[in-house]
Coordinates of C-alpha atoms in Angstrom, one line a residue:
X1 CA -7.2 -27.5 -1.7
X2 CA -7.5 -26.4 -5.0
X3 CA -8.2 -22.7 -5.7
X4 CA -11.7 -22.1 -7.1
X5 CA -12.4 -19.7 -9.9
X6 CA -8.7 -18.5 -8.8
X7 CA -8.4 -15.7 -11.5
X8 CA -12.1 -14.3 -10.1
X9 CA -9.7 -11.7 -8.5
X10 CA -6.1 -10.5 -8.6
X11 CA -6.0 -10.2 -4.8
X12 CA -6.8 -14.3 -5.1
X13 CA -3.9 -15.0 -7.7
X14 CA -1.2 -12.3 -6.0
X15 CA -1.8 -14.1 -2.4
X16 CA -0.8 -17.0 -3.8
X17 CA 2.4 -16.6 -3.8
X18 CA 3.0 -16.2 0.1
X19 CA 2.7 -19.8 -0.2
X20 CA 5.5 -20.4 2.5
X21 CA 2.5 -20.9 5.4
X22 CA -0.3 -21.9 5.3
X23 CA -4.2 -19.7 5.3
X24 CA -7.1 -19.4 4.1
X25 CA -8.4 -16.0 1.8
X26 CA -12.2 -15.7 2.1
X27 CA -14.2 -13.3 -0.5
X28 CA -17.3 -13.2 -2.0
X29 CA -18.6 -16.6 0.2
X30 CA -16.0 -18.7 -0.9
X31 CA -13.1 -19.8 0.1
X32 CA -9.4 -20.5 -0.6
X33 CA -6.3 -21.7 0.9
X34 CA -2.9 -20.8 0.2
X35 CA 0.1 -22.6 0.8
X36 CA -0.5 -26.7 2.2
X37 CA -1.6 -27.5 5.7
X38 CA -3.4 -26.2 8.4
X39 CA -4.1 -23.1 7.8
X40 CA -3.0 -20.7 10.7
X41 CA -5.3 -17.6 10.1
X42 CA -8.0 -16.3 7.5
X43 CA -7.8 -13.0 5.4
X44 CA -11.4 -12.0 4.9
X45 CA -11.6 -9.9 2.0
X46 CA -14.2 -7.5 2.2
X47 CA -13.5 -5.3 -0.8
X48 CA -11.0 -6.2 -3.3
X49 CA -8.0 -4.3 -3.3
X50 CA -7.0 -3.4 -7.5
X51 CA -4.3 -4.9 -9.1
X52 CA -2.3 -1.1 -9.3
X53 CA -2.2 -0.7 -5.9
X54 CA -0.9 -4.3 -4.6
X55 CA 1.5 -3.6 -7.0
X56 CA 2.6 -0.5 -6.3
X57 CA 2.9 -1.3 -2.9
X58 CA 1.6 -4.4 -1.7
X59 CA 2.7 -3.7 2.4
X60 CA 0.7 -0.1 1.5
X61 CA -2.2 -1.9 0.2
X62 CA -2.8 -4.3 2.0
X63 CA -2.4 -2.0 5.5
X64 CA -4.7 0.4 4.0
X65 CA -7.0 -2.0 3.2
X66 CA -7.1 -3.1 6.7
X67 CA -7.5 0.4 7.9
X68 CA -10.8 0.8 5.9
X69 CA -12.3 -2.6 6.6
X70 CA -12.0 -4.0 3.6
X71 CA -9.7 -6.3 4.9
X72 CA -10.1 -7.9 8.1
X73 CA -8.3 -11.2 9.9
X74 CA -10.0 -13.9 11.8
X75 CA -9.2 -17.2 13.1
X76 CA -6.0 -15.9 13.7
X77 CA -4.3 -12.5 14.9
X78 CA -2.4 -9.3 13.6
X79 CA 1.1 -10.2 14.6
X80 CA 1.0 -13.8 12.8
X81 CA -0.2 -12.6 9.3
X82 CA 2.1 -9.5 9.3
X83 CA 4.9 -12.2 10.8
X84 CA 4.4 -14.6 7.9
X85 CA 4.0 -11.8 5.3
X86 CA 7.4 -10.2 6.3
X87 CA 9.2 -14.0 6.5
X88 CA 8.6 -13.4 2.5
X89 CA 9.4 -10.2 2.2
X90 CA 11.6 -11.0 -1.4
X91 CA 7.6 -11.6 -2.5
X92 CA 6.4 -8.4 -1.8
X93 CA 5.8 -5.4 -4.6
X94 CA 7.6 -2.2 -4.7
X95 CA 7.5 0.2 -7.5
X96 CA 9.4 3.3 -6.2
X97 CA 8.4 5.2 -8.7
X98 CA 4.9 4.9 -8.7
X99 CA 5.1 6.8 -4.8
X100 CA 7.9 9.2 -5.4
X101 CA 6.6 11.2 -3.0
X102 CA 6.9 8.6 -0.1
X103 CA 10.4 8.3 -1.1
X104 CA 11.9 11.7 -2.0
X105 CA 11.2 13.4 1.6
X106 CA 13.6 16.3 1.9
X107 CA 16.2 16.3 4.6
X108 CA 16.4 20.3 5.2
X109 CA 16.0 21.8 8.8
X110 CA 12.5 23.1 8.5
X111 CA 11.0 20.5 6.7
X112 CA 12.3 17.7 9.2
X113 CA 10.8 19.7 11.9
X114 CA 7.5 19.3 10.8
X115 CA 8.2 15.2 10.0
X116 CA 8.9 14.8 12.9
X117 CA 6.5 17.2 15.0
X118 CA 3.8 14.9 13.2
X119 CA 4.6 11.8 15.2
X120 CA 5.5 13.3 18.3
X121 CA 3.3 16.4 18.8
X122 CA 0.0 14.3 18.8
X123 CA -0.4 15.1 22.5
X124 CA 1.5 14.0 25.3
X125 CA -1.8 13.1 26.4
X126 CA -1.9 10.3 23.4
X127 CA 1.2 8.6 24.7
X128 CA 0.2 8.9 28.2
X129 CA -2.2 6.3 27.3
X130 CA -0.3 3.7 26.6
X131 CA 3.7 4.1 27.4
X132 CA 4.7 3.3 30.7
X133 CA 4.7 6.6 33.6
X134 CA 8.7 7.1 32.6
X135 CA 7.3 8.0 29.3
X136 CA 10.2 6.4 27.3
X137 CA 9.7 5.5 23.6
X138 CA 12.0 3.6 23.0
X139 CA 13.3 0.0 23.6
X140 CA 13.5 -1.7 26.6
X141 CA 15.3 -3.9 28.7
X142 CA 13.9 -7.2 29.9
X143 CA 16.4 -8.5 32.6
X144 CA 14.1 -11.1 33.2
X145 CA 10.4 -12.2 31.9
X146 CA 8.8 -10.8 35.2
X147 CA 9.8 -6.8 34.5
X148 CA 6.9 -4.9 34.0
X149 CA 7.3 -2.8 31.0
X150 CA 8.0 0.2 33.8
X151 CA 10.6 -1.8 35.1
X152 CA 12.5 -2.7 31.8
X153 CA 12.0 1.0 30.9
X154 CA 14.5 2.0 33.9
X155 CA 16.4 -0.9 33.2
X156 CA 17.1 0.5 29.7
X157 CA 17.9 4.1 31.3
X158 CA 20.6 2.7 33.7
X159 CA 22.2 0.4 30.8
X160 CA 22.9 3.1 28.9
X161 CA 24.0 5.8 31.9
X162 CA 26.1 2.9 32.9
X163 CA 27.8 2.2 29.6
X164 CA 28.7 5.8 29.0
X165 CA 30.9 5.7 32.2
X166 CA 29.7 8.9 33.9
X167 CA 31.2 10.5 36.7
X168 CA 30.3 13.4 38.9
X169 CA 30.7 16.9 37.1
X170 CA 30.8 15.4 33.9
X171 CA 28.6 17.4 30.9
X172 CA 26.2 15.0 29.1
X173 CA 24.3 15.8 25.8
X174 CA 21.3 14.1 24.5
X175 CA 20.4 14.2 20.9
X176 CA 16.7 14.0 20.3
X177 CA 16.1 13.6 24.3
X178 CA 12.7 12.9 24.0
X179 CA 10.6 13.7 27.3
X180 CA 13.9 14.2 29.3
X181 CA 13.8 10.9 31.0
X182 CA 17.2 9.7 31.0
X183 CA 18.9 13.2 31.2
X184 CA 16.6 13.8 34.1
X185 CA 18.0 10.1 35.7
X186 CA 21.5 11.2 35.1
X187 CA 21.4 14.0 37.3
X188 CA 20.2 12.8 39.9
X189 CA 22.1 9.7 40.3
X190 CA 25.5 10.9 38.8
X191 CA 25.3 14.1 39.5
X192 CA 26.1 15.3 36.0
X193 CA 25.1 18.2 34.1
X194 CA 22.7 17.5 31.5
X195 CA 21.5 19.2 28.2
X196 CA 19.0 18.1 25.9
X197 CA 17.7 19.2 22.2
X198 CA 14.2 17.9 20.8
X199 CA 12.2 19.3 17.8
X200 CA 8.8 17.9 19.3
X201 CA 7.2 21.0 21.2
X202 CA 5.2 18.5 23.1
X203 CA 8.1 16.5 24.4
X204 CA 10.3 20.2 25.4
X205 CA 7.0 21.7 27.3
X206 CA 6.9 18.3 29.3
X207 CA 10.7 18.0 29.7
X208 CA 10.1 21.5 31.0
X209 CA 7.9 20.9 33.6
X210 CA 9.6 17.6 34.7
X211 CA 12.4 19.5 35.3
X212 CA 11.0 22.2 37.3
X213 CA 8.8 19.7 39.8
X214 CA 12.1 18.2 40.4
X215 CA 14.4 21.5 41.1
X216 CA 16.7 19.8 38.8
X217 CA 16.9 23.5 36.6
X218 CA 20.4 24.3 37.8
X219 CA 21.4 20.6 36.3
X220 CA 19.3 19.5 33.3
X221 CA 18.3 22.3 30.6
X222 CA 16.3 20.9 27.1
X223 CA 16.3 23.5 24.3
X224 CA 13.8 23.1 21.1
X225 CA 16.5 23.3 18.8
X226 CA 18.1 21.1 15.9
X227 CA 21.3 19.4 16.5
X228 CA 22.6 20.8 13.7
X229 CA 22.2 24.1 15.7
X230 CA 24.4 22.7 18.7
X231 CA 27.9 24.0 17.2
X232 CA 27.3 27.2 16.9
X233 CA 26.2 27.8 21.1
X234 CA 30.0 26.5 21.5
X235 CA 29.0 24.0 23.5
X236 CA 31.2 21.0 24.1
X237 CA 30.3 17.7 26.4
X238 CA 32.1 14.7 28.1
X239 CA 29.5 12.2 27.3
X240 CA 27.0 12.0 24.0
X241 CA 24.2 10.1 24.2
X242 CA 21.2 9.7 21.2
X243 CA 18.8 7.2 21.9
X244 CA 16.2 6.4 18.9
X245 CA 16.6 9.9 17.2
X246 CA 19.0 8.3 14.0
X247 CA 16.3 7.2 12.5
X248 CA 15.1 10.7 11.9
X249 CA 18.3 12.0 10.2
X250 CA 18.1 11.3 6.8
X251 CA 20.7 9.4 4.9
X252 CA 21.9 12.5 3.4
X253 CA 22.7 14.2 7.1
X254 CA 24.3 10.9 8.4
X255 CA 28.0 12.5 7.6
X256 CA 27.0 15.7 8.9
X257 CA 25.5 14.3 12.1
X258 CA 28.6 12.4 13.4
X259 CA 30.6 15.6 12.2
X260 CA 28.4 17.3 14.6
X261 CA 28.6 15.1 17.7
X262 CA 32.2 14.7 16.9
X263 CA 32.8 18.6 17.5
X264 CA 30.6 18.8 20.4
X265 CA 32.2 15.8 22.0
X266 CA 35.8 16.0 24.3
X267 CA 38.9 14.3 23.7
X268 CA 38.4 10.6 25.0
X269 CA 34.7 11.4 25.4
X270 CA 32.4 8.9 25.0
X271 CA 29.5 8.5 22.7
X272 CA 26.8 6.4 23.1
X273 CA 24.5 5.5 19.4
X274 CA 21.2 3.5 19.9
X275 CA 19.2 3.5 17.0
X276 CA 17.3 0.8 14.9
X277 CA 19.0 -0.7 11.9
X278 CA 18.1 -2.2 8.5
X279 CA 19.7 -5.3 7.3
X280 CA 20.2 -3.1 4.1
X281 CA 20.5 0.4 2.4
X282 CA 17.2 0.4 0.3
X283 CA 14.0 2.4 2.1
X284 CA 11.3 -0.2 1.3
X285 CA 8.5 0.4 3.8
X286 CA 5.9 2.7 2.2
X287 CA 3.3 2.5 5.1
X288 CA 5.6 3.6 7.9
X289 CA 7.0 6.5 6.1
X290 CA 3.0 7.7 4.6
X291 CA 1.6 7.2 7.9
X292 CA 3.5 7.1 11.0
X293 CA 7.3 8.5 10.5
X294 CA 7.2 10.9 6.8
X295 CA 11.2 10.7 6.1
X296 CA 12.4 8.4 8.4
X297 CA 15.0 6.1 7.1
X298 CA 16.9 2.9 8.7
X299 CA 20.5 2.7 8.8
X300 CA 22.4 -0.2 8.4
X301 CA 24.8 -1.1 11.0
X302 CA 27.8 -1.1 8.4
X303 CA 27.2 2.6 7.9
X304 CA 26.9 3.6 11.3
X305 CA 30.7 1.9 11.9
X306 CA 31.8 2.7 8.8
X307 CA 30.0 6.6 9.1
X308 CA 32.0 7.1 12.8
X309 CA 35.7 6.4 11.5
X310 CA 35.1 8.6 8.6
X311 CA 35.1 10.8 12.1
X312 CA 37.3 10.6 15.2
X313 CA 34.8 7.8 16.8
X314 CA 36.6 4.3 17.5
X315 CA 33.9 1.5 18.4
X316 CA 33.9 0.0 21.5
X317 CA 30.7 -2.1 21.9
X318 CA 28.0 -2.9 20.0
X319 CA 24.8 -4.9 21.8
X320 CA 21.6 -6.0 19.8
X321 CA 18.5 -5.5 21.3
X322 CA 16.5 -6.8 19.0
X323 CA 14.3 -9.5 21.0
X324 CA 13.9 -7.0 24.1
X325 CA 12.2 -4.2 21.4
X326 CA 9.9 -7.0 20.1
X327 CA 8.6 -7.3 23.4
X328 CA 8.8 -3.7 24.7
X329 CA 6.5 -2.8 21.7
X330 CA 4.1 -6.4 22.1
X331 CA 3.7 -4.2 25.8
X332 CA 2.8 -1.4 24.0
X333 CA 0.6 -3.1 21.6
X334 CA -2.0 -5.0 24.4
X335 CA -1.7 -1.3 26.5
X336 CA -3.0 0.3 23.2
X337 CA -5.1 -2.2 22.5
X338 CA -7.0 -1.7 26.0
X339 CA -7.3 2.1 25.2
X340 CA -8.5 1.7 22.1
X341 CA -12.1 2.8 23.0
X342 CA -10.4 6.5 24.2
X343 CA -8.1 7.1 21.3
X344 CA -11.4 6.0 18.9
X345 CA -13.6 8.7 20.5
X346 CA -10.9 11.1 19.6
X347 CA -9.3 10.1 16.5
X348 CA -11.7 7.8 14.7
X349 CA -11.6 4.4 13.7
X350 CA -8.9 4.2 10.9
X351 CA -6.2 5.9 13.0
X352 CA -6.1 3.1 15.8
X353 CA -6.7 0.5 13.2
X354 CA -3.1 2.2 11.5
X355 CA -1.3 2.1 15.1
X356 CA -2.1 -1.0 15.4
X357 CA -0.6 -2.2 12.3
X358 CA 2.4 0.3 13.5
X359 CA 2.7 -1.4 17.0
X360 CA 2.4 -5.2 16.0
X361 CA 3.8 -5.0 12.7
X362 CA 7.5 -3.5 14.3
X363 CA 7.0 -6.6 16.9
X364 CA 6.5 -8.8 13.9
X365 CA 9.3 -7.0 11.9
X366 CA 11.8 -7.6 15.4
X367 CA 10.9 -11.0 15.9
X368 CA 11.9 -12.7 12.2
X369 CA 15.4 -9.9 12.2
X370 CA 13.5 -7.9 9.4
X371 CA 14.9 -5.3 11.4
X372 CA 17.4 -4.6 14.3
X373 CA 18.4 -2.5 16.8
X374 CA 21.7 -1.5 18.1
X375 CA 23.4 0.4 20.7
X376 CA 27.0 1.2 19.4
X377 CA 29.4 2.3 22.0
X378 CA 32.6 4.5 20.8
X379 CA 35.0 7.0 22.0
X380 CA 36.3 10.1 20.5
X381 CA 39.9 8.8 19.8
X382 CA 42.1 6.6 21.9
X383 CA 41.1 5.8 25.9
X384 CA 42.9 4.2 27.9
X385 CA 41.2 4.9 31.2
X386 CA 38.3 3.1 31.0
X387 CA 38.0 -0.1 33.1
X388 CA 39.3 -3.1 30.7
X389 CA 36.1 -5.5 31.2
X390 CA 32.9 -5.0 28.3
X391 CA 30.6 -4.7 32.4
X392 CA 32.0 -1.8 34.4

């Protein structure tokens, strides 16, 4: 079909060149198709977005235009455009400098605090909503297609206890331990001692409580402190987990944090990293660092390998779990999406419409390998104790 009146808006022209599927633009009663075929879904443009702002940011733009409404899909769904939009990613507009601050976030103690305090201390009531009861946030792991998201939740738990070796007695730290979950499993079936550190005041006063219903207080103890902090209680630990909490560092601290669970971990300890990875370096996602994680960054999986033998760390596995966190956060998506009357009532219209775009747009962004996510296994120098096959 041939565009009519195509230079009647910029929005018109600049869709244009996501040419690689096929869909249909509406606006203003008419309508246009991009790209040849059948078109798989329909943008209807409610108010035009300017020129500036697609090119500023065109992800921004456009996911703030959908926030307000003047952007809505039909004949189609949320996952597929983001999906399609991503798979052209090289297409998108970026201009760094017109949103310095979105990408000059500092990396000090205090300020990082409050970052990340803004994502997790919206209630614990929030994620109750919608994560499973474990209250993990993080990815899962689907053993097979019938696991309930509960399920693949533990499943992800005793992975990672099991890859870290543990034995009775042994010390465990966990960097940004969330809601205690997996520090709280580790006691009880390992029977190790476990310490935690979080910045979220929400996640420490429910670790707390956790803790305390279980009598687990002589076992598991979860301080609100930075890691950065951990040296100087002269602390040290036979196993080092950090599961999602890289993300949160800063490029700039990525040095100081494996210098920091270097010192804290034993000779021979192990150390277990699971954190999402970029395919690259560059920090190109304006929506997620505006409005859902200020100053978070990606790392690559290079520097994360390349980071640890700056250190004493020596790699001894490294698993992709990139198809299991598309479908832990598709989970997370349709429980969200059945809540979304509650949330509403409480936070308005525009904040479920930008979790939405959060929770399906990460699923999109898993599902083509615009992102990753990795669990990196290393010890602290050489051992030779553990068992010799990749599954003990």
């Amino acid at each position: 079909m041939i565009f009519k009146q195509l230079m009647d808006s910029f929005l018109i022209h600049y869709l244009g060149r996501f040419d690689k599927f096929p869909f249909n633009v509406e606006m203003h009663g008419d309508t246009y198709q991009i790209g040849e075929g059948e078109p798989e879904f329909t943008i209807q443009v409610n108010k035009d977005i300017p020129k500036k702002d697609l090119m500023a940011s065109t992800s921004l733009a456009l996911a703030e235009a959908y926030m307000r409404h003047d952007i809505e899909i039909k004949d189609g769904d949320l996952f597929n455009v983001i999906a399609h939009l991503l798979e052209q990613s090289d297409r998108l507009s970026l201009d760094k400098s017109a949103l310095k601050g979105l990408f000059s976030f500092s990396e000090k103690k205090r300020d990082q605090q409050r970052q990340v305090s803004s994502h997790y201390d919206l209630g614990n009531d929030f994620y109750e909503l919608w994560l499973d009861p474990t209250l993990s946030y993080s990815c899962a792991y689907f053993k097979d297609d019938s696991m309930t998201l509960e399920q693949a939740q533990k499943a992800k738990v005793d992975r990672t206890l099991d890859k870290l070796y543990l034995k009775p007695g042994m010390s465990l730290l966990d960097i940004g331990c969330g809601w205690g979950y997996l520090l709280i499993e580790a006691a009880k079936k390992y029977g190790v001692k476990g310490y935690g550190c979080t910045l979220s005041k929400e996640q420490w006063k429910m670790g707390q409580e956790r803790i305390e219903k279980l009598g687990l207080q002589d076992q598991v103890t979860i301080d609100l402190i930075d890691y950065r902090d951990l040296p100087d209680k002269n602390l040290s630990f036979d196993r080092i987990v950090s599961v999602g909490m890289m993300e949160h560092v800063g490029r700039q601290n990525y040095q100081t944090y494996m210098e920091t669970a270097n010192a804290l971990l034993k000779d021979g300890g192990l150390f277990l990293l699971h954190s999402i990875t970029g395919n690259d370096e560059e920090m190109s996602d304006s929506f997620m660092r505006k409005y859902i994680f200020p100053g978070g960054v990606l790392p690559s999986l290079r520097e994360l390998v390349s980071i640890a033998y700056d250190h004493e760390f020596r790699v001894q596995d490294v698993e992709s779990l990139r198809r299991h966190y598309y479908k832990t956060l598709m989970c997370w998506y349709h429980n969200f999406q059945a809540v979304h009357d509650k949330v509403e009532a409480k936070r308005g219209d525009e904040f479920v419409r930008m979790w939405d775009i959060y929770l399906c747009g990460c699923a999109a962004a898993f599902w083509i390998g615009y992102i990753d996510i990795h669990q990196i296994l290393m010890t602290k120098g050489i051992n030779n104790e553990l068992p010799m096959t990749r599954w003990y």
